[in-house]
Amino acid sequence: MMCSLWRGSLLTLTSSLNRRVFQCCRQLGRSYNIASCMPEAVAFQGVSDHSGLYKFSVNESDRFWGAVARQRLSWISPFHTVQNCDFSQGKIKWFEGGKLNVSVNCLDRHVQTCPERVALIWERDEPGTEVKITYRQLLELTCRLGNLLKRQGVRRGDCVTIYMPPCPLAVASMLACARIGAAHNVVFAGFSSEALADRIRDAQSSTVITVNQGVRGGKVVDLKRTVDQAVQNCPSVQQVLVAMRTENTVAMTDRDVPLEEEMMKEDVVCEPVAMDSEDVLFLLYTSGSTGKPKGLVHTQAGYLLYTSLTHRYVFNYHDGDVFGCVADIGWITGHSYIVYGPLCNGGTTVLFESTPVYPNPGRYWEMVERLGINQFYGAPTAIRLLLKYGDEWVQNYNRSSLKTLGSVGEPINTEAWEWYHRVVGDGRCPVVDTWWQTETGGICIAPRPSDPEAEIVPGMAMRPFYGIKPALLDTEGEVLSSNDSTGALCISQAWPGMARTIHNHHQRFTETYFHPYPGFFFTGDGAHRSKEGYYQIVGRLDDVINVSGHRLGTAELEDVVNQCPGVAESAAIGYSHDIKGEGVYVFVVLKKAVMVEEDVLAQQLREMVSRSIAKYACPDFIQVVRCLPKTRSGKIMRRVLRKVVERNTDELGDLSTLDDPDSVHEVISGHRRLCGDGKQQ
Ligand code: WTA
C-alpha cells in the first residue's frame, strides 16, 4: 500500500517534470532533454541547455550547489548555509551546519543497493592477476581497519600517514580514517625517507600505515625499510601498521603492528562518526615555490561533492562502467579519481600497481581489453613514451570498451593528443584534457561536459566546469576581458572542491593564492583564451617545474643541492623534455678552492637528491659555473638561465641590470660544452 502510493506519486512527479522539460526544449528548438545534462537542472528556471546550466551554476551558485549537494550526498543532518567564503581572508566554507560521513557516502549506501557490485579492481603488477573487491568487502575491510585504528589509539582529529602503493588496503585505510573522523596524509611511495619524514613531522602523525614491500615493473621495493629510516627522525610516531604485499618477512620492532593479522581480530561493523562538512578529510603535500612542501587541506562535504560531480560529467561515467585512472593514489589525481569521486558514485575503479611498459608497452591496452575499461585516464608523459613504441602495441588489443580518454597533469602536445585520439581511441572517443591542481581538489577546466557533440580542440582544456569562473589577469592585475588574450589564470569565485588552507600555515595559504590578485584565487599557471573563448594552459608562472606530471619546486631542489659538500650555491631550471614534459637542469657554483671532477659531483648530487626528495627530482644536467648571473640586488636571474637552457640566447633581453655580464657568456659556453650544439634530449 505504502509502496504503490509512493511509486504513484513519484510517477506523477517525473511525468510533470518531463512535460516541463520537453516544453522548454520544444520552445527553444533543442533536440535534447536538460535532464540528460543533469537531473537537478530540471528545477532550475530558464535552464534548457548546457550553456544555460553553466551560467546558472556560476550566477546562482548557492542554488546550484545547494540542489546538487542535497541530491547527491547522504547527510546525517542537513546544512543550513551553502557557502560562506571570503577570498580576502582565505575563508572557504561550504555546507555549514551539515553533518555526514564520507565513508558512508562511498560505501554503505552502495552496499544497501548493490552489495556485490565490484568497487575496486586491483590491477597488480603481473598482468592477469587482478583482484576484485566488492562494495560489501570494501566496507568490511574499512570497518575492521577503522576498529583497529581506534584500538591503537587513533582519535577523531588525528592525522594518519599512509605510505603505500595503490592497493585495496590503501583505499580501505583512507576510508577507515574518514569513518572514524581521522584525517589521512597519503605520501607517494616513490618519495624518499627524508621526504616522508618531513611530511610525517609536519602532519604530526602518531600512526603510519605501510606495506612490507612494493612490487612495480617486476621489481621489489623495500617500503617498510624506508619507513623505518623515516620514523627514526619522527618523535611523534608511536606505531607503524605493516600490511604484507609480498610473502617476504621484514624485521618488525615493538612499534610495528602486523596489519592483516590484527585487523582480522576486529569486528566488521564500525559506527561511522558524524563529521561536520568543514572537518578535515585529508592533507596532501605538494611542492610550491618556496623550499618547504605545503600540506594542502581538503575537507569533507565540498570535496566529495566536487569530485563525484566532475567524475560523473567530465568522463560521462555511467552506472556499470569500469573507470581506469592509472595515477598513483599518492597524488591528488589518485585521491579524487581513483578513490573519492568514483566510489561516491558507486563506480568500479581500477587500482593500477604497474608501469606503462611492464611487461611491455602494450600493458595499458592489454589491461583495457582484459578489464573492459570504459574510461581511461592517464598522463601525457606516458602517452608520449608509448607513442614512440609504435601503433602495433595498441592495435594488438581490443579497445572497443573505451568511451572516453582523459589526460591530466601537464600540457598535452598536439602530436600526443592526436595519437591518443586516433590510435588509442580509434578516432571515436572524446579526449578530455583536464586542467586542475592539488589546490582545486577536482577538475576545473575540461572539454566536457558541453553541449552534445560540441567540438574538442586538440591540446586544450577548453571549458570551465559548472561553478568555475576563470579569469585572466595581466601583470598590472587588470582583468583581461576580451578573447584572444593571455594572462595569469585565476578563478573568481569559490567552488566546493577547493583547498581550505595549508596545514598550520594559513598565512602562507592566503599569501600564495589570494594576495597576488586580490579578489581572485591565483592558480600559479598562465593561460590563453582563444578567439572562441576556449582556455589553453600555457604553464607555470612560478618556480615550479613539472617533471612527468610531478610538481617540483626549484627552491626545494636547490636546498638539497646546496647541502652537498663543496657547493656554494645553485639554480635549478626546468627545460622542455620530449617525454617528461620538463627536465631538470642545475647550475652549481663551487666553494672557493674546491676541486672536484664534474662526473663525481654529478653522481653525488644525484644520490643526494634521490635520498632527500625522490628519483624523479634528479637533475638531467649539472653545469658547474664560476658565478651565477645576478641582478645588482643579488637576485639570481632565472629568466636568463632559462633562455640559455632553452637555447634562446638571441632573446636574452635586457642584461643591463646584471652585476657581472660576463657570467652569462660563461654560462652559455659551459652549456654548449655539456649539451653539444645539437638539440638536447
Ligand atoms: C599542471 C595535478 C596543462 C599545471 C592534477 C597545474 C596541467 C599543475 C594540466 C598541478 C593540464 C595539470 N594541462 N597543465 N591538463 N593539469 N597541469 O597539483 O601546471 O600535481 O598547476 O595536480 O599541473 O599539479 P598537481
XYZ file of C-alpha atoms and ligand atoms in Angstrom:
706
model
C 0.000 0.000 0.000
C 2.690 2.456 1.093
C 4.875 1.281 -1.704
C 2.394 1.751 -4.527
C 1.396 5.122 -3.142
C 4.976 6.190 -3.173
C 5.567 4.866 -6.633
C 2.404 6.545 -7.910
C 3.387 9.964 -6.628
C 6.879 9.622 -7.982
C 5.495 8.784 -11.407
C 3.266 11.860 -11.403
C 6.195 13.983 -10.344
C 8.554 12.741 -13.029
C 5.988 12.947 -15.783
C 5.147 16.532 -14.879
C 8.844 17.368 -14.790
C 9.367 15.734 -18.135
C 6.486 17.656 -19.644
C 8.079 20.898 -18.491
C 11.412 19.881 -19.875
C 10.086 18.887 -23.257
C 8.103 22.097 -23.450
C 11.261 24.061 -22.780
C 13.185 22.159 -25.381
C 10.452 22.493 -27.986
C 10.278 26.224 -27.428
C 13.975 26.547 -27.992
C 14.080 24.079 -30.814
C 16.647 21.977 -28.905
C 16.868 18.325 -29.567
C 17.908 17.231 -26.094
C 16.425 16.928 -22.695
C 18.016 19.079 -19.993
C 17.658 16.234 -17.508
C 20.227 14.382 -19.598
C 22.683 17.201 -18.795
C 21.940 16.873 -15.087
C 18.671 15.793 -13.451
C 18.759 18.674 -10.949
C 18.703 21.156 -13.832
C 15.027 20.458 -14.427
C 14.261 22.558 -11.359
C 16.466 25.482 -12.442
C 14.183 28.004 -14.098
C 15.101 29.078 -17.574
C 17.839 26.472 -17.974
C 17.428 24.470 -21.145
C 20.879 23.550 -22.387
C 24.485 23.143 -21.295
C 25.446 26.779 -21.591
C 22.325 27.813 -19.659
C 23.216 25.335 -16.948
C 26.799 26.601 -16.809
C 25.602 30.197 -16.496
C 23.163 29.216 -13.781
C 25.926 27.372 -11.901
C 28.108 30.480 -11.723
C 25.421 33.161 -11.378
C 23.213 31.258 -8.955
C 25.955 29.327 -7.329
C 24.142 28.852 -3.980
C 21.098 27.391 -5.664
C 23.158 25.215 -7.972
C 25.444 23.743 -5.316
C 22.679 23.569 -2.726
C 20.482 21.453 -5.002
C 23.336 19.207 -6.118
C 24.573 18.667 -2.546
C 21.107 17.744 -1.268
C 20.541 15.411 -4.190
C 23.877 13.601 -4.363
C 25.212 13.254 -0.834
C 23.711 11.350 2.087
C 23.533 13.704 5.036
C 23.234 12.802 8.703
C 21.920 16.318 9.285
C 21.227 18.905 6.601
C 23.375 22.001 6.064
C 21.946 25.453 6.764
C 24.327 27.602 4.651
C 25.539 26.671 1.187
C 28.648 28.825 1.217
C 30.425 31.281 3.434
C 33.550 32.388 1.599
C 35.769 35.446 1.650
C 38.863 35.325 -0.541
C 40.433 38.335 1.200
C 40.865 36.242 4.348
C 41.238 32.938 2.561
C 37.990 31.842 4.222
C 36.293 28.989 2.385
C 33.374 27.185 3.988
C 30.732 25.101 2.307
C 27.603 23.409 3.606
C 27.970 24.632 7.181
C 25.676 23.008 9.679
C 25.667 19.775 7.681
C 26.900 16.500 9.106
C 27.842 13.456 7.107
C 30.335 10.635 6.873
C 32.385 10.322 3.713
C 32.864 6.545 4.041
C 29.099 6.066 4.328
C 28.689 8.022 1.108
C 31.373 5.952 -0.611
C 30.403 2.543 0.790
C 27.349 1.896 2.984
C 24.802 3.434 0.683
C 26.028 1.306 -2.240
C 26.152 -1.808 -0.044
C 22.466 -1.206 0.621
C 21.558 -1.137 -3.069
C 24.180 -3.327 -4.750
C 26.468 -5.117 -2.262
C 28.005 -7.433 -4.863
C 28.984 -4.715 -7.320
C 32.742 -4.527 -7.806
C 34.155 -1.397 -6.163
C 37.867 -1.958 -6.801
C 39.785 -3.858 -9.422
C 43.316 -4.167 -8.136
C 45.418 -4.474 -11.275
C 48.533 -5.987 -9.779
C 51.961 -5.741 -11.323
C 51.799 -9.160 -13.056
C 49.201 -8.981 -15.857
C 46.264 -11.323 -15.356
C 46.497 -11.455 -11.562
C 43.901 -8.773 -10.825
C 41.803 -8.956 -7.670
C 38.216 -7.719 -7.478
C 36.753 -6.299 -4.289
C 33.001 -5.743 -3.975
C 31.386 -2.882 -2.102
C 30.425 -5.291 0.682
C 34.013 -6.498 1.010
C 35.452 -2.998 0.914
C 33.076 -1.891 3.660
C 34.161 -4.866 5.762
C 37.844 -4.107 5.252
C 37.240 -0.458 6.075
C 35.319 -1.244 9.251
C 37.904 -3.713 10.511
C 40.647 -1.199 9.857
C 38.645 1.584 11.477
C 38.240 -0.553 14.590
C 41.928 -1.440 14.584
C 42.922 2.228 14.317
C 40.644 3.025 17.243
C 42.116 0.187 19.273
C 45.568 1.582 18.533
C 44.503 4.915 19.976
C 43.739 6.905 16.819
C 41.089 9.509 17.624
C 38.892 11.918 15.735
C 41.035 14.822 14.537
C 44.321 12.834 14.454
C 46.239 12.539 11.209
C 47.387 9.129 9.934
C 50.200 8.955 7.369
C 49.762 6.324 4.651
C 52.849 5.239 2.674
C 51.538 2.539 0.343
C 51.335 1.782 -3.360
C 47.870 1.547 -4.934
C 46.129 -1.462 -3.315
C 42.770 -2.195 -1.670
C 44.209 -1.848 1.840
C 45.445 1.643 0.990
C 41.938 2.633 -0.108
C 40.435 0.938 2.968
C 42.940 2.843 5.137
C 41.871 6.170 3.658
C 38.208 5.320 4.123
C 38.801 3.935 7.630
C 40.283 7.292 8.636
C 37.240 9.024 7.162
C 34.956 6.629 9.031
C 36.407 7.326 12.471
C 36.974 11.037 11.885
C 40.757 10.987 11.474
C 42.483 12.831 8.638
C 44.850 10.999 6.291
C 48.101 12.097 4.782
C 48.980 9.824 1.875
C 52.630 10.138 0.831
C 53.543 8.889 -2.655
C 55.507 5.671 -2.124
C 58.216 6.927 -4.511
C 59.278 9.608 -2.037
C 62.490 9.074 -0.109
C 62.718 8.506 3.642
C 63.688 12.128 4.264
C 60.782 13.476 2.260
C 58.485 11.045 4.093
C 59.892 12.108 7.472
C 59.318 15.811 6.651
C 55.692 15.087 5.846
C 55.103 12.880 8.911
C 56.604 15.556 11.174
C 54.655 18.402 9.617
C 51.409 16.404 9.901
C 52.312 15.330 13.489
C 51.181 11.750 12.806
C 51.410 9.194 15.582
C 50.429 6.364 13.221
C 51.890 5.331 9.887
C 50.412 2.618 7.642
C 52.673 0.908 5.106
C 53.411 -2.399 3.357
C 56.403 -4.691 3.800
C 57.395 -4.289 0.153
C 56.010 -2.793 -3.004
C 56.050 -4.515 -6.410
C 56.329 -2.405 -9.536
C 57.580 -3.153 -13.012
C 58.798 -6.585 -11.875
C 60.925 -5.077 -9.125
C 60.507 -5.329 -5.390
C 60.858 -2.118 -3.366
C 61.518 -2.181 0.385
C 58.955 0.324 1.530
C 58.972 -0.743 5.182
C 62.700 -0.086 5.288
C 62.140 3.453 4.036
C 59.528 3.955 6.761
C 61.945 2.589 9.390
C 64.538 5.156 8.314
C 61.981 7.947 8.256
C 60.466 7.328 11.685
C 63.875 7.416 13.360
C 63.583 11.160 12.977
C 59.882 11.432 13.787
C 59.306 11.562 17.544
C 55.533 11.782 17.070
C 55.281 8.254 15.621
C 54.125 5.619 18.095
C 53.161 2.821 15.757
C 53.593 1.553 12.243
C 50.922 -0.746 10.790
C 52.505 -3.074 8.247
C 50.492 -4.879 5.548
C 52.077 -7.780 3.648
C 52.125 -7.169 -0.109
C 54.727 -9.911 -0.657
C 55.488 -13.073 1.287
C 58.903 -11.827 2.356
C 59.177 -11.197 6.038
C 60.657 -7.925 7.214
C 62.202 -7.019 10.545
C 59.463 -5.947 12.963
C 60.046 -3.872 16.085
C 57.878 -3.235 19.149
C 56.435 -0.259 17.365
C 55.259 -2.319 14.383
C 51.802 -3.878 14.138
C 51.074 -6.691 11.625
C 48.080 -5.172 9.882
C 46.209 -8.141 8.391
C 46.624 -10.280 11.487
C 45.353 -7.592 13.823
C 42.509 -6.407 11.634
C 41.133 -9.941 11.384
C 40.534 -9.794 15.139
C 38.269 -6.791 14.665
C 34.541 -6.596 14.120
C 33.138 -5.980 10.625
C 30.904 -3.239 11.948
C 32.342 0.174 12.783
C 29.993 3.004 13.644
C 30.649 5.971 11.330
C 31.322 9.287 13.063
C 29.102 12.253 12.159
C 31.558 14.779 10.734
C 30.965 18.463 10.124
C 31.151 19.496 6.478
C 34.267 21.535 7.188
C 36.169 18.974 9.299
C 39.444 17.914 7.714
C 39.286 14.899 5.383
C 42.939 14.841 4.374
C 46.233 16.651 3.970
C 48.225 16.228 0.799
C 51.689 17.700 0.441
C 52.707 19.362 -2.767
C 55.620 21.497 -3.923
C 55.380 25.228 -4.124
C 57.815 27.965 -4.991
C 59.470 28.000 -1.569
C 61.674 25.256 -0.149
C 59.107 23.508 2.026
C 56.301 21.393 0.549
C 52.904 22.560 1.735
C 50.222 20.371 3.271
C 47.063 21.365 1.470
C 43.933 20.687 3.470
C 40.721 19.337 1.986
C 37.533 18.943 3.958
C 34.576 16.572 3.857
C 31.408 17.541 2.020
C 32.550 20.057 -0.579
C 35.473 17.929 -1.731
C 33.367 14.778 -2.001
C 30.619 16.543 -3.893
C 33.014 18.217 -6.309
C 34.996 15.072 -7.110
C 31.878 12.976 -7.629
C 30.210 15.558 -9.857
C 33.287 16.064 -12.032
C 33.876 12.300 -12.244
C 30.296 11.815 -13.405
C 30.181 14.603 -16.016
C 33.712 15.186 -17.311
C 34.123 11.491 -18.127
C 30.437 10.783 -18.770
C 30.631 7.959 -16.247
C 27.534 5.779 -16.021
C 26.482 3.024 -13.638
C 28.185 -0.220 -14.571
C 31.175 1.419 -16.290
C 34.736 0.450 -15.364
C 36.823 3.554 -14.671
C 40.581 3.199 -15.170
C 42.688 6.002 -13.735
C 46.328 4.888 -13.858
C 47.684 7.544 -11.477
C 49.156 6.693 -8.097
C 46.979 7.171 -5.008
C 49.801 9.321 -3.590
C 48.837 12.235 -5.852
C 45.657 14.281 -5.906
C 44.569 12.541 -9.127
C 44.517 9.239 -7.252
C 42.614 10.710 -4.308
C 39.941 12.349 -6.448
C 39.567 9.979 -9.406
C 40.600 6.571 -8.110
C 39.081 6.805 -4.670
C 36.582 9.520 -3.723
C 34.873 10.522 -6.997
C 34.272 7.022 -8.379
C 33.330 5.433 -5.037
C 30.921 8.239 -4.154
C 29.238 7.492 -7.493
C 29.051 3.753 -6.774
C 31.530 3.140 -9.579
C 34.009 0.380 -10.341
C 37.512 1.812 -10.163
C 40.882 0.366 -11.132
C 43.959 0.495 -8.884
C 46.980 0.229 -11.158
C 50.118 -1.072 -9.466
C 52.385 -1.384 -12.509
C 54.044 0.823 -15.139
C 53.028 1.649 -18.740
C 55.844 -0.521 -20.141
C 55.675 -3.608 -17.939
C 55.991 -6.294 -19.144
C 55.861 -4.463 -22.488
C 54.495 -1.232 -23.994
C 51.125 -2.903 -24.620
C 50.344 -3.080 -20.899
C 47.681 -0.341 -20.712
C 45.762 -1.620 -23.712
C 46.006 -5.288 -22.765
C 44.545 -4.216 -19.419
C 41.809 -2.196 -21.131
C 40.793 -5.348 -23.041
C 41.035 -7.724 -20.062
C 39.160 -5.472 -17.609
C 36.766 -3.911 -20.133
C 37.757 -0.381 -19.156
C 35.300 2.277 -20.354
C 37.077 5.476 -19.297
C 40.860 5.613 -19.342
C 42.585 8.485 -17.510
C 46.358 8.911 -17.817
C 49.247 11.334 -18.110
C 50.729 12.914 -21.261
C 54.225 11.739 -20.303
C 53.125 8.099 -20.600
C 51.297 8.770 -23.873
C 54.422 10.399 -25.338
C 56.518 7.443 -24.232
C 54.143 4.844 -25.708
C 53.776 6.745 -28.960
C 57.459 6.135 -29.578
C 56.969 2.363 -29.457
C 54.541 2.485 -32.379
C 50.893 1.697 -33.064
C 51.141 -2.072 -33.006
C 51.337 -2.259 -29.232
C 47.954 -0.589 -29.160
C 46.333 -2.319 -32.112
C 47.141 -5.776 -30.770
C 44.338 -5.357 -28.248
C 40.613 -4.851 -28.410
C 39.766 -1.391 -27.133
C 36.100 -1.308 -28.113
C 35.058 -0.885 -24.469
C 36.661 2.585 -24.356
C 34.256 5.531 -24.380
C 36.260 8.476 -23.016
C 40.010 9.139 -22.835
C 41.360 11.587 -20.283
C 44.657 13.389 -19.826
C 45.974 15.155 -16.730
C 48.954 16.697 -15.012
C 50.707 18.692 -17.697
C 50.036 20.157 -21.114
C 49.426 17.507 -23.768
C 51.135 18.399 -27.035
C 49.163 18.079 -30.256
C 51.117 15.069 -31.524
C 50.421 13.058 -28.363
C 46.786 14.204 -28.294
C 46.241 13.158 -31.924
C 47.825 9.762 -31.355
C 45.753 9.168 -28.228
C 42.601 10.097 -30.136
C 43.338 8.400 -33.462
C 45.228 5.270 -32.427
C 44.148 4.501 -28.851
C 40.557 5.680 -29.258
C 40.223 4.691 -32.926
C 39.005 8.234 -33.539
C 35.703 7.532 -31.783
C 36.327 8.544 -28.142
C 36.318 12.132 -26.926
C 39.717 13.051 -25.467
C 39.343 15.235 -22.395
C 42.414 17.261 -21.462
C 41.613 18.070 -17.838
C 43.233 21.018 -16.082
C 43.287 21.169 -12.316
C 45.604 21.077 -9.283
C 46.047 19.662 -5.801
C 44.659 23.003 -4.665
C 41.485 22.802 -6.753
C 40.526 19.323 -5.474
C 38.973 18.307 -8.783
C 38.870 19.111 -12.489
C 38.181 22.794 -13.217
C 38.619 23.087 -16.980
C 37.895 20.289 -19.487
C 36.223 19.899 -22.887
C 33.321 18.008 -21.306
C 30.645 18.493 -20.113
C 29.415 20.585 -23.022
C 26.579 20.613 -25.491
C 26.328 17.147 -27.042
C 28.832 16.731 -29.851
C 30.422 20.140 -29.192
C 33.851 20.455 -30.793
C 37.022 19.441 -28.972
C 40.241 21.185 -29.934
C 43.425 19.086 -29.530
C 45.611 20.053 -26.593
C 43.142 22.400 -24.981
C 41.299 22.079 -21.695
C 38.717 24.463 -23.192
C 35.620 24.756 -20.993
C 35.197 25.620 -17.319
C 33.248 23.094 -15.260
C 29.984 24.016 -13.546
C 30.586 26.638 -10.881
C 34.046 27.560 -12.159
C 34.500 31.145 -13.324
C 38.021 31.584 -14.731
C 39.631 34.977 -15.274
C 42.873 36.026 -16.946
C 44.777 38.900 -15.360
C 47.665 40.926 -16.688
C 50.821 41.858 -14.786
C 49.137 45.039 -13.524
C 46.360 42.971 -12.027
C 43.771 44.090 -14.583
C 41.211 41.570 -15.780
C 41.601 40.781 -19.482
C 38.015 40.759 -20.609
C 38.392 40.161 -24.329
C 39.082 36.860 -26.017
C 42.357 36.044 -27.707
C 44.339 37.070 -24.635
C 46.955 35.546 -22.377
C 47.469 36.138 -18.673
C 47.647 34.717 -15.184
C 44.931 32.109 -14.724
C 42.738 32.950 -11.752
C 39.342 31.774 -10.558
C 36.958 34.480 -9.473
C 34.605 32.709 -7.114
C 34.745 29.834 -4.678
C 33.789 26.255 -5.559
C 33.230 23.385 -3.122
C 36.313 21.344 -4.073
C 38.954 23.975 -3.384
C 41.575 23.546 -0.643
C 40.735 25.293 2.621
C 44.165 26.100 3.983
C 47.771 24.950 4.262
C 48.177 22.809 7.358
C 49.474 25.061 10.153
C 50.219 27.901 7.722
C 47.049 29.758 6.916
C 49.021 32.912 6.227
C 51.081 31.143 3.571
C 47.779 29.969 2.060
C 46.372 33.482 1.743
C 49.695 34.924 0.592
C 50.187 32.312 -2.110
C 46.707 32.081 -3.534
C 44.777 35.240 -2.663
C 47.239 38.121 -2.309
C 48.798 38.142 -5.810
C 45.451 39.164 -7.372
C 43.109 40.487 -4.686
C 39.602 39.115 -5.041
C 40.791 36.100 -7.039
C 42.215 32.654 -6.422
C 45.558 32.576 -8.270
C 46.449 29.190 -9.747
C 50.143 29.798 -10.459
C 49.527 28.906 -14.123
C 49.370 31.090 -17.186
C 46.649 30.543 -19.781
C 45.457 31.730 -23.154
C 41.799 32.319 -24.020
C 41.223 31.779 -27.706
C 39.040 33.809 -30.044
C 36.286 31.278 -29.422
C 36.641 31.679 -25.647
C 38.382 28.341 -25.026
C 41.123 28.058 -22.404
C 44.556 26.661 -23.087
C 47.059 26.277 -20.277
C 50.456 27.741 -21.037
C 52.384 26.513 -17.970
C 53.561 27.586 -14.544
C 54.337 31.220 -13.855
C 56.199 30.466 -10.638
C 59.334 28.453 -9.910
C 57.668 25.083 -10.062
C 58.893 22.502 -12.574
C 56.588 19.769 -13.835
C 58.593 16.558 -14.364
C 56.427 13.767 -15.819
C 53.404 15.397 -14.234
C 55.095 15.593 -10.826
C 55.483 19.019 -9.270
C 58.926 20.027 -8.115
C 59.795 23.368 -6.544
C 63.131 24.700 -7.759
C 63.782 26.121 -4.279
C 63.159 22.692 -2.741
C 65.709 21.145 -5.076
C 68.256 23.923 -4.591
C 68.025 23.498 -0.804
C 69.176 19.904 -1.254
C 71.891 20.696 -3.804
C 73.271 23.457 -1.575
C 73.781 20.950 1.216
C 76.157 18.924 -0.921
C 79.764 19.301 0.310
C 81.647 21.770 -1.833
C 78.567 23.507 -3.231
C 78.305 27.236 -2.563
C 75.085 27.941 -4.412
C 72.902 26.654 -7.206
C 70.000 27.383 -9.514
C 67.596 24.732 -10.817
C 65.785 25.380 -14.080
C 63.183 23.386 -16.000
C 63.746 22.802 -19.712
C 61.431 21.147 -22.198
C 61.954 17.407 -22.477
C 60.221 15.402 -25.168
C 58.944 12.645 -22.864
C 58.986 14.028 -19.345
C 57.490 17.355 -20.374
C 60.139 19.125 -18.350
C 63.590 18.000 -17.305
C 65.790 19.460 -14.587
C 68.968 21.431 -15.301
C 71.080 22.572 -12.369
C 73.773 25.253 -12.334
C 76.230 24.858 -9.487
C 78.808 27.255 -8.058
C 81.505 25.519 -6.016
C 83.013 26.903 -2.826
C 86.401 28.569 -3.237
C 89.331 26.168 -3.532
C 87.091 23.132 -4.013
C 88.282 20.893 -6.837
C 86.071 18.059 -7.902
C 85.567 16.162 -11.150
C 82.243 17.105 -12.731
C 81.218 13.432 -13.037
C 81.889 12.762 -9.389
C 79.983 15.835 -8.354
C 77.056 14.891 -10.595
C 76.954 11.408 -9.092
C 76.989 12.800 -5.532
C 74.278 15.310 -6.294
C 72.004 12.721 -7.859
C 72.383 10.429 -4.871
C 71.579 13.259 -2.502
C 68.500 14.302 -4.430
C 67.119 10.731 -4.547
C 67.756 10.372 -0.845
C 66.234 13.719 0.099
C 63.329 14.009 -2.333
C 62.690 11.286 -4.914
C 64.207 9.785 -8.051
C 62.077 11.874 -10.385
C 63.662 15.046 -8.962
C 67.192 14.066 -10.099
C 68.775 16.605 -12.437
C 69.459 15.523 -16.035
C 72.224 18.083 -16.452
C 74.587 19.608 -13.928
C 76.750 22.516 -15.050
C 79.473 23.979 -12.863
C 79.857 27.735 -13.242
C 82.143 30.317 -11.685
C 79.222 32.520 -10.720
C 75.520 32.807 -11.438
C 74.083 35.765 -13.344
C 72.591 38.025 -10.703
C 70.969 41.421 -10.510
C 72.819 44.119 -8.610
C 70.499 43.443 -5.690
C 71.706 39.832 -5.682
C 68.714 38.020 -7.185
C 69.550 35.105 -9.486
C 68.300 35.896 -12.991
C 66.396 32.732 -13.714
C 64.897 34.261 -16.823
C 68.386 34.423 -18.329
C 69.280 30.875 -17.279
C 66.024 29.583 -18.709
C 66.784 31.195 -22.066
C 70.216 29.595 -22.058
C 68.932 26.058 -21.421
C 66.115 26.577 -23.905
C 68.718 27.804 -26.440
C 67.033 31.122 -26.929
C 70.232 33.085 -26.447
C 69.131 35.598 -29.087
C 66.339 36.601 -26.746
C 68.293 37.143 -23.583
C 66.658 40.519 -23.166
C 67.919 43.362 -21.080
C 71.119 42.387 -19.313
C 71.906 45.879 -18.115
C 70.749 45.093 -14.585
C 73.282 42.272 -14.310
C 76.015 42.569 -11.782
C 78.572 40.745 -13.932
C 77.542 40.489 -17.616
C 80.488 38.170 -18.349
C 78.875 35.467 -16.239
C 76.296 34.989 -18.994
C 78.943 34.219 -21.619
C 80.486 31.666 -19.321
C 77.095 30.070 -18.735
C 76.430 29.884 -22.485
C 79.773 28.329 -23.382
C 79.569 25.857 -20.485
C 76.109 24.840 -21.632
C 77.441 24.177 -25.166
C 80.200 22.033 -23.733
C 77.751 19.994 -21.673
C 74.972 19.514 -24.183
C 76.713 19.950 -27.513
C 75.401 22.195 -30.233
C 72.526 19.968 -31.240
C 69.147 19.879 -29.638
C 69.295 18.334 -26.195
C 67.176 15.371 -25.225
C 49.758 21.324 -14.357
C 47.544 17.562 -10.896
C 48.341 21.717 -18.516
C 49.523 22.780 -14.017
C 46.068 17.324 -11.140
C 48.983 22.707 -12.611
C 48.290 20.948 -16.351
C 49.761 21.561 -12.032
C 47.148 20.171 -16.629
C 49.043 20.886 -10.901
C 46.624 20.211 -17.968
C 47.685 19.904 -14.551
N 47.257 20.994 -18.863
N 48.870 21.714 -17.285
N 45.573 19.486 -18.343
N 46.806 19.532 -15.489
N 48.592 20.746 -15.056
O 48.879 19.699 -8.122
O 50.736 23.481 -14.070
O 50.015 17.693 -9.146
O 49.153 23.897 -11.894
O 47.706 18.388 -9.799
O 49.959 20.654 -13.119
O 49.705 19.724 -10.481
P 49.128 18.843 -9.313
